[in-house]
């Protein structure tokens, strides 16, 4: 009889140490680009290894002393989620991912006169940049799920683009890097 040590997994992401993970050129390309501070995106069909790529890349970046936050928008966005709820969830995920000691709910509510997008920007500038002094990669998975919420993907991408453009006038933004994943 023939025995094989090959473990086949259907669906879901593969653990970082999964023995049968096959490294692709995308693994090397995204790691090098993010390490250099470039914004990246991976858009492909379902069950094509995007989440496994994200998990493995984040693990490698952390070993290189780069702070990483992994946000799964599917966990934040529900049908009819409003813009405030989504941005508040993103703030909470960033704080949690970076192990920041901040009471996000109180911080968020104290700025109720600001639009949700402005609160996220202020959080990054006043809290994240103050407390984290190394490069920060924010992985955002399932960006396409914004289609079921009040926040359009187009508006969200304009915000991400504005972070990139702020690099010219604010050197702290050169430490902020985004990697977007979705279908």
mmCIF file of C-alpha atoms in Angstrom:
data_model
loop_
_atom_site.group_PDB
_atom_site.id
_atom_site.type_symbol
_atom_site.label_atom_id
_atom_site.label_comp_id
_atom_site.label_asym_id
_atom_site.label_seq_id
_atom_site.Cartn_x
_atom_site.Cartn_y
_atom_site.Cartn_z
ATOM 1 C CA UNK A 1 0.000 0.000 0.000
ATOM 2 C CA UNK A 2 1.078 3.571 -0.697
ATOM 3 C CA UNK A 3 1.302 6.011 2.198
ATOM 4 C CA UNK A 4 1.589 9.739 1.762
ATOM 5 C CA UNK A 5 2.506 12.448 4.240
ATOM 6 C CA UNK A 6 0.613 15.003 2.178
ATOM 7 C CA UNK A 7 -2.095 16.770 4.181
ATOM 8 C CA UNK A 8 -4.813 18.226 1.989
ATOM 9 C CA UNK A 9 -6.968 21.015 3.396
ATOM 10 C CA UNK A 10 -10.176 22.272 1.825
ATOM 11 C CA UNK A 11 -11.241 25.835 2.604
ATOM 12 C CA UNK A 12 -9.927 28.342 5.094
ATOM 13 C CA UNK A 13 -6.425 29.659 5.557
ATOM 14 C CA UNK A 14 -3.375 27.565 6.255
ATOM 15 C CA UNK A 15 -1.463 27.891 9.498
ATOM 16 C CA UNK A 16 1.954 29.549 9.182
ATOM 17 C CA UNK A 17 3.719 26.227 9.828
ATOM 18 C CA UNK A 18 1.465 24.146 7.579
ATOM 19 C CA UNK A 19 3.860 21.563 6.108
ATOM 20 C CA UNK A 20 2.450 21.487 2.589
ATOM 21 C CA UNK A 21 2.199 25.220 1.915
ATOM 22 C CA UNK A 22 3.665 25.949 -1.486
ATOM 23 C CA UNK A 23 5.407 29.311 -1.587
ATOM 24 C CA UNK A 24 4.444 31.316 -4.652
ATOM 25 C CA UNK A 25 6.089 34.292 -6.304
ATOM 26 C CA UNK A 26 3.358 36.403 -4.667
ATOM 27 C CA UNK A 27 4.762 35.485 -1.213
ATOM 28 C CA UNK A 28 8.122 37.004 -2.091
ATOM 29 C CA UNK A 29 6.739 39.971 -4.044
ATOM 30 C CA UNK A 30 4.304 41.172 -1.387
ATOM 31 C CA UNK A 31 6.815 40.737 1.426
ATOM 32 C CA UNK A 32 9.491 42.761 -0.375
ATOM 33 C CA UNK A 33 7.020 45.484 -1.398
ATOM 34 C CA UNK A 34 5.571 45.897 2.103
ATOM 35 C CA UNK A 35 9.037 45.827 3.656
ATOM 36 C CA UNK A 36 9.959 48.752 1.367
ATOM 37 C CA UNK A 37 6.828 50.658 2.430
ATOM 38 C CA UNK A 38 4.780 50.171 -0.717
ATOM 39 C CA UNK A 39 1.015 49.892 -0.603
ATOM 40 C CA UNK A 40 -0.214 46.547 -1.964
ATOM 41 C CA UNK A 41 -3.428 44.861 -2.942
ATOM 42 C CA UNK A 42 -4.371 41.268 -3.693
ATOM 43 C CA UNK A 43 -7.703 40.843 -5.436
ATOM 44 C CA UNK A 44 -8.567 37.373 -6.649
ATOM 45 C CA UNK A 45 -11.354 34.788 -6.530
ATOM 46 C CA UNK A 46 -12.436 32.978 -3.383
ATOM 47 C CA UNK A 47 -10.362 30.063 -2.060
ATOM 48 C CA UNK A 48 -7.192 31.078 -3.923
ATOM 49 C CA UNK A 49 -4.907 31.446 -0.901
ATOM 50 C CA UNK A 50 -5.230 35.171 -0.180
ATOM 51 C CA UNK A 51 -5.711 34.708 3.568
ATOM 52 C CA UNK A 52 -2.834 32.233 3.820
ATOM 53 C CA UNK A 53 -0.651 34.732 1.950
ATOM 54 C CA UNK A 54 -1.698 37.493 4.360
ATOM 55 C CA UNK A 55 -1.050 35.389 7.480
ATOM 56 C CA UNK A 56 2.376 34.217 6.314
ATOM 57 C CA UNK A 57 3.428 37.704 5.189
ATOM 58 C CA UNK A 58 2.374 39.286 8.491
ATOM 59 C CA UNK A 59 4.324 36.656 10.421
ATOM 60 C CA UNK A 60 7.471 37.322 8.364
ATOM 61 C CA UNK A 61 7.108 41.105 8.736
ATOM 62 C CA UNK A 62 6.707 40.811 12.519
ATOM 63 C CA UNK A 63 9.957 38.838 12.636
ATOM 64 C CA UNK A 64 11.553 41.776 10.793
ATOM 65 C CA UNK A 65 10.356 44.153 13.565
ATOM 66 C CA UNK A 66 7.526 45.654 11.520
ATOM 67 C CA UNK A 67 4.274 46.179 13.416
ATOM 68 C CA UNK A 68 1.313 44.448 11.788
ATOM 69 C CA UNK A 69 -2.432 44.718 12.182
ATOM 70 C CA UNK A 70 -4.725 42.198 10.521
ATOM 71 C CA UNK A 71 -8.285 43.375 10.042
ATOM 72 C CA UNK A 72 -10.975 41.099 8.655
ATOM 73 C CA UNK A 73 -13.742 43.449 7.557
ATOM 74 C CA UNK A 74 -16.177 40.527 7.471
ATOM 75 C CA UNK A 75 -15.991 40.526 11.281
ATOM 76 C CA UNK A 76 -16.867 44.248 11.414
ATOM 77 C CA UNK A 77 -19.284 44.771 8.555
ATOM 78 C CA UNK A 78 -22.799 43.445 8.618
ATOM 79 C CA UNK A 79 -25.684 44.128 6.289
ATOM 80 C CA UNK A 80 -26.620 47.766 6.715
ATOM 81 C CA UNK A 81 -23.640 48.591 8.962
ATOM 82 C CA UNK A 82 -23.300 52.330 9.137
ATOM 83 C CA UNK A 83 -20.104 54.237 8.442
ATOM 84 C CA UNK A 84 -19.531 55.094 12.110
ATOM 85 C CA UNK A 85 -19.747 51.472 13.200
ATOM 86 C CA UNK A 86 -17.261 50.387 10.532
ATOM 87 C CA UNK A 87 -14.687 53.072 11.314
ATOM 88 C CA UNK A 88 -15.092 52.501 15.065
ATOM 89 C CA UNK A 89 -14.479 48.799 14.452
ATOM 90 C CA UNK A 90 -11.361 49.575 12.432
ATOM 91 C CA UNK A 91 -10.053 51.819 15.222
ATOM 92 C CA UNK A 92 -10.680 49.042 17.750
ATOM 93 C CA UNK A 93 -8.899 46.471 15.555
ATOM 94 C CA UNK A 94 -5.889 48.768 15.077
ATOM 95 C CA UNK A 95 -5.636 49.410 18.817
ATOM 96 C CA UNK A 96 -5.987 45.735 19.579
ATOM 97 C CA UNK A 97 -3.542 44.630 16.875
ATOM 98 C CA UNK A 98 -0.893 47.091 18.032
ATOM 99 C CA UNK A 99 -1.555 46.353 21.733
ATOM 100 C CA UNK A 100 -2.284 50.029 22.416
ATOM 101 C CA UNK A 101 -3.513 50.895 25.873
ATOM 102 C CA UNK A 102 -6.401 53.127 24.926
ATOM 103 C CA UNK A 103 -10.080 52.942 25.802
ATOM 104 C CA UNK A 104 -11.334 53.046 22.228
ATOM 105 C CA UNK A 105 -14.995 53.486 23.100
ATOM 106 C CA UNK A 106 -14.381 56.566 25.260
ATOM 107 C CA UNK A 107 -11.804 57.912 22.804
ATOM 108 C CA UNK A 108 -14.321 57.513 19.974
ATOM 109 C CA UNK A 109 -17.256 59.048 21.875
ATOM 110 C CA UNK A 110 -15.207 62.053 23.038
ATOM 111 C CA UNK A 111 -14.871 63.045 19.372
ATOM 112 C CA UNK A 112 -18.522 62.735 18.381
ATOM 113 C CA UNK A 113 -18.455 66.136 16.667
ATOM 114 C CA UNK A 114 -16.030 64.750 14.078
ATOM 115 C CA UNK A 115 -17.130 62.610 11.144
ATOM 116 C CA UNK A 116 -16.165 58.921 11.531
ATOM 117 C CA UNK A 117 -13.506 59.183 8.824
ATOM 118 C CA UNK A 118 -11.961 62.202 10.592
ATOM 119 C CA UNK A 119 -11.889 60.236 13.855
ATOM 120 C CA UNK A 120 -9.969 57.404 12.203
ATOM 121 C CA UNK A 121 -7.456 59.895 10.779
ATOM 122 C CA UNK A 122 -7.076 61.563 14.191
ATOM 123 C CA UNK A 123 -6.628 58.167 15.858
ATOM 124 C CA UNK A 124 -3.816 57.286 13.483
ATOM 125 C CA UNK A 125 -2.112 60.678 13.840
ATOM 126 C CA UNK A 126 -2.553 61.237 17.583
ATOM 127 C CA UNK A 127 -2.485 57.722 19.009
ATOM 128 C CA UNK A 128 -0.842 55.299 16.580
ATOM 129 C CA UNK A 129 1.983 57.557 15.387
ATOM 130 C CA UNK A 130 2.663 58.669 18.962
ATOM 131 C CA UNK A 131 2.780 55.204 20.494
ATOM 132 C CA UNK A 132 4.338 53.154 17.689
ATOM 133 C CA UNK A 133 7.714 54.249 16.370
ATOM 134 C CA UNK A 134 8.303 51.595 13.737
ATOM 135 C CA UNK A 135 6.738 50.844 10.370
ATOM 136 C CA UNK A 136 3.139 49.648 10.554
ATOM 137 C CA UNK A 137 1.458 47.421 7.994
ATOM 138 C CA UNK A 138 -2.323 47.296 8.168
ATOM 139 C CA UNK A 139 -3.700 44.267 6.361
ATOM 140 C CA UNK A 140 -7.366 44.649 5.483
ATOM 141 C CA UNK A 141 -9.034 41.451 4.331
ATOM 142 C CA UNK A 142 -12.448 41.062 2.682
ATOM 143 C CA UNK A 143 -12.617 44.696 1.483
ATOM 144 C CA UNK A 144 -15.288 43.682 -0.998
ATOM 145 C CA UNK A 145 -17.775 43.091 1.852
ATOM 146 C CA UNK A 146 -18.161 46.875 2.150
ATOM 147 C CA UNK A 147 -20.704 46.459 -0.650
ATOM 148 C CA UNK A 148 -23.319 45.359 1.909
ATOM 149 C CA UNK A 149 -22.768 48.389 4.157
ATOM 150 C CA UNK A 150 -23.346 52.146 4.088
ATOM 151 C CA UNK A 151 -19.616 52.693 3.409
ATOM 152 C CA UNK A 152 -18.803 52.266 -0.258
ATOM 153 C CA UNK A 153 -15.585 50.592 -1.291
ATOM 154 C CA UNK A 154 -14.827 53.593 -3.503
ATOM 155 C CA UNK A 155 -14.991 56.047 -0.578
ATOM 156 C CA UNK A 156 -12.865 53.734 1.569
ATOM 157 C CA UNK A 157 -10.235 53.447 -1.166
ATOM 158 C CA UNK A 158 -10.155 57.248 -1.502
ATOM 159 C CA UNK A 159 -9.330 57.414 2.224
ATOM 160 C CA UNK A 160 -6.515 54.883 1.820
ATOM 161 C CA UNK A 161 -5.198 56.893 -1.149
ATOM 162 C CA UNK A 162 -5.269 60.064 0.987
ATOM 163 C CA UNK A 163 -3.059 58.334 3.591
ATOM 164 C CA UNK A 164 -0.560 57.585 0.841
ATOM 165 C CA UNK A 165 -0.653 61.175 -0.444
ATOM 166 C CA UNK A 166 -0.029 62.539 3.074
ATOM 167 C CA UNK A 167 3.457 61.002 2.894
ATOM 168 C CA UNK A 168 4.633 64.073 0.980
ATOM 169 C CA UNK A 169 3.918 66.507 3.831
ATOM 170 C CA UNK A 170 3.972 64.277 6.914
ATOM 171 C CA UNK A 171 6.894 61.877 7.315
ATOM 172 C CA UNK A 172 5.003 59.824 9.920
ATOM 173 C CA UNK A 173 2.731 58.602 7.115
ATOM 174 C CA UNK A 174 5.768 57.041 5.434
ATOM 175 C CA UNK A 175 5.652 54.466 8.255
ATOM 176 C CA UNK A 176 1.998 53.587 7.539
ATOM 177 C CA UNK A 177 1.522 50.882 4.909
ATOM 178 C CA UNK A 178 -1.669 49.212 3.731
ATOM 179 C CA UNK A 179 -2.237 45.824 2.131
ATOM 180 C CA UNK A 180 -5.772 45.238 0.875
ATOM 181 C CA UNK A 181 -7.224 41.798 0.140
ATOM 182 C CA UNK A 182 -10.513 40.885 -1.436
ATOM 183 C CA UNK A 183 -12.463 39.374 -4.303
#
